Amino acid sequence: MVEPGGNLVATSTGELTFDQQARPDPTQNVAVEPRRPPVSQSQNPLTRAVAASLMAQHDSLGAIQEAQFSDLRFQRQRYFVEATPLRQDLGWILVTVIPTSELMADIYGNLARTALLCALALLGSVGLGLWTADYITKPILSLQRATQAFTDGMAMVPPTQPIRIQEVEALRQGFDHMVGQLVRSFQNLKDRENTLDTFLNGVPVALSVHDQRGQMLFLNAKGKELLVNGIALADAGHLAETYQLYRAGSDQLYPTDELPVVRGLRGETDYTDDVEIETGDRRIPLEVHTIPVFNILGQVIYSINTFQDISERRQTERLRANYQQELERQVATQTASLVASETTKQALINAIPDLLMRLGRDGLPLEIYNLEAVNWLGDKAQPYEATMYQNLPGPVAEERQRCVEQALATGTIQRQEYEFVSRGQTFCEEARIIPVTQDEVLVVVRDISDRYKVDRLKDEFISIVSHELRTPLTAIRGGLGILAAGVLQDRPQKAQQMLHMALNNTERLIRLVNDILDLERLASGRVELRLEPCQIDDLIDQSAGGLAAIAEVAQVTLHIASEPALVLADPDAIVQTLTNLLGNAIKFSDPGQKIWLKVERLPASSADVNGADMNGADMNGTGTHDGERSPQPYLRIAVQDQGRGIPADRLEVIFERFQQVDVSDSRRRGGTGLGLAICKRIVEQHGGEIWAESQLGQGSTFFFTLPLKEL
């Protein structure tokens, strides 16, 4: 049994029709469809010869539309070949090969005897020939009827009867074996499809899958609520027309080249929220996320899209826009009225954290307030000597001038957002140009760098969490898929390894969720510390003992140098901090290296909090702590490793959310970049400080302090 594309589905020779060779990367053991070998690469030479003969007679196996009969000479022997296309959606082709010499041996013998006796008993010879033909063709007709039943549907395949002809009996048994394989394969595929459909239909967002032509292959239940046409026969060029997709706020169909599905098929990861779908009674705004799926050759084979109704969000944005317009109107009104009262005007302006500038049509400032609110004015000692456009970068200045001219011409408020670099630092600002008179505008400039930073943090969160979720889920699905297929029934040890891999990836997902929840609770202040007297030695023993096995596997040696000290702390939180720091040190240490943990009691008068070498040498690497004097005695805990070190420009960043020294660490070493952020929150809530010192190639040291309090 072969596919129209030439892949071997099943064979009566006993040859395996699935590639079971394990891949180095577990994620490559999962494929979108089974890996069947080409029939031209079959291990059976007769199978390869039959495939070559059929390919020589037809341009491709898919060109066979009806039963074809031919003969084949292979290794000095002739064979009878029948190729029958199955009348099913799969389009598979059933190829039957019978040795002509063995099949016709009895016929030739009988014909020879008949020829000798023809002169004596013509009627007897004719009768004998007919009986012989009927005796031989009955088995073949039985197989043909079974084949026809299989092509019409697998539900009712009549059983074949045992045959006394040895060669035909072998063919019958091979046929029955092949049919059994196909029935089991179809049932397994159906079960897996039902499981996947149940999972995807339970997802609370709409999800669709498209092939390389843009044709929709799958749409879950939530998607069918939004796309009333369901799965329609439409390629990428007709998606917008078929599903009535419009650009938001217009009657223009969404351009094909800009559709998220098409971007995904080009290998791009896309996000957009300017799509609207016509449902008959109203238009629904959609938010669409698209990711491409690649094969092992790096070619895009699918585009996966998630989308959801954002009508409520649009309503909120409109309310916010109305609020902003009202705010702008009030600012303009108040600015005009403040002309009569300079004292009141100055007090109000000083309370606004924005740059206010009265600007003439020629671009020269007439009046400027809050000069320190922006970073592009140049010489602030003479702000009125140059036009506003001369102080801005070229592209920003051109857009600002256009907005000013537009505001003066139309009498409407103009808005501009831009990004620029000043003194090596990137700033983001928003400017509003409000017309006051025919030749004068009010320019309000606000620093929105923090908002842009939040947006970038959100993007990093989505990228890291999607990777950290998809990687273990892919490994779990791959292992369970292999177990469900029954491939490892005879290999219990390998099956146990697959289950262990699925368990490890499940624990990885749990750690990710716990880290995110812990950080959120700490950041929101919902976690109340349970402070109690604790011996720091006991806390260190708990964290080091929990990591001893991991250090032994990593061939890393832990050295603990502590001294008795009683602190008022939350024991679980401090153990979590020590565990995160020691775990990071083990993760980034090579086999044979050492890790030191040292506790020091320092007096209140100690001026140098950081920089002490844990081995008696001078660590004095690049650090982030300013070495301020502590107002009371404290403990300083340090964790030092001999790893690769941290660049100086990353020593502060690594304590922020979702930050790592190298983004590839999340893939090679695991982790989400939340551990140090959690440590920082815990230490600060205890009234301490945390920082890092490092030299590239020589290792890193992480310090944190805990104030000693009288108990």
mmCIF file of C-alpha atoms in Angstrom, residues 89 209-211 213-219 227-243:
data_model
loop_
_atom_site.group_PDB
_atom_site.id
_atom_site.type_symbol
_atom_site.label_atom_id
_atom_site.label_comp_id
_atom_site.label_asym_id
_atom_site.label_seq_id
_atom_site.Cartn_x
_atom_site.Cartn_y
_atom_site.Cartn_z
ATOM 1 C CA ASP A 89 -10.029 10.624 0.740
ATOM 2 C CA VAL A 209 -4.394 26.352 11.523
ATOM 3 C CA HIS A 210 -3.587 27.083 7.858
ATOM 4 C CA ASP A 211 -1.469 25.141 5.372
ATOM 5 C CA ARG A 213 -1.587 27.739 0.544
ATOM 6 C CA GLY A 214 -3.490 29.520 3.284
ATOM 7 C CA GLN A 215 -6.263 26.909 3.307
ATOM 8 C CA MET A 216 -7.769 26.539 6.785
ATOM 9 C CA LEU A 217 -7.206 23.026 8.154
ATOM 10 C CA PHE A 218 -8.603 23.416 11.679
ATOM 11 C CA LEU A 219 -10.870 25.804 13.578
ATOM 12 C CA LEU A 227 -16.083 32.919 11.935
ATOM 13 C CA VAL A 228 -19.657 32.113 10.974
ATOM 14 C CA ASN A 229 -18.512 30.599 7.659
ATOM 15 C CA GLY A 230 -16.534 27.932 9.491
ATOM 16 C CA ILE A 231 -13.815 26.124 7.522
ATOM 17 C CA ALA A 232 -14.267 27.392 3.959
ATOM 18 C CA LEU A 233 -12.382 26.389 0.808
ATOM 19 C CA ALA A 234 -10.370 29.573 0.414
ATOM 20 C CA ASP A 235 -6.657 30.090 -0.119
ATOM 21 C CA ALA A 236 -4.616 33.000 1.216
ATOM 22 C CA GLY A 237 -5.676 35.307 -1.620
ATOM 23 C CA HIS A 238 -9.386 34.970 -0.791
ATOM 24 C CA LEU A 239 -9.374 34.839 3.022
ATOM 25 C CA ALA A 240 -10.350 38.490 3.502
ATOM 26 C CA GLU A 241 -13.230 38.218 1.017
ATOM 27 C CA THR A 242 -14.477 34.837 2.271
ATOM 28 C CA TYR A 243 -14.524 35.766 5.978
#
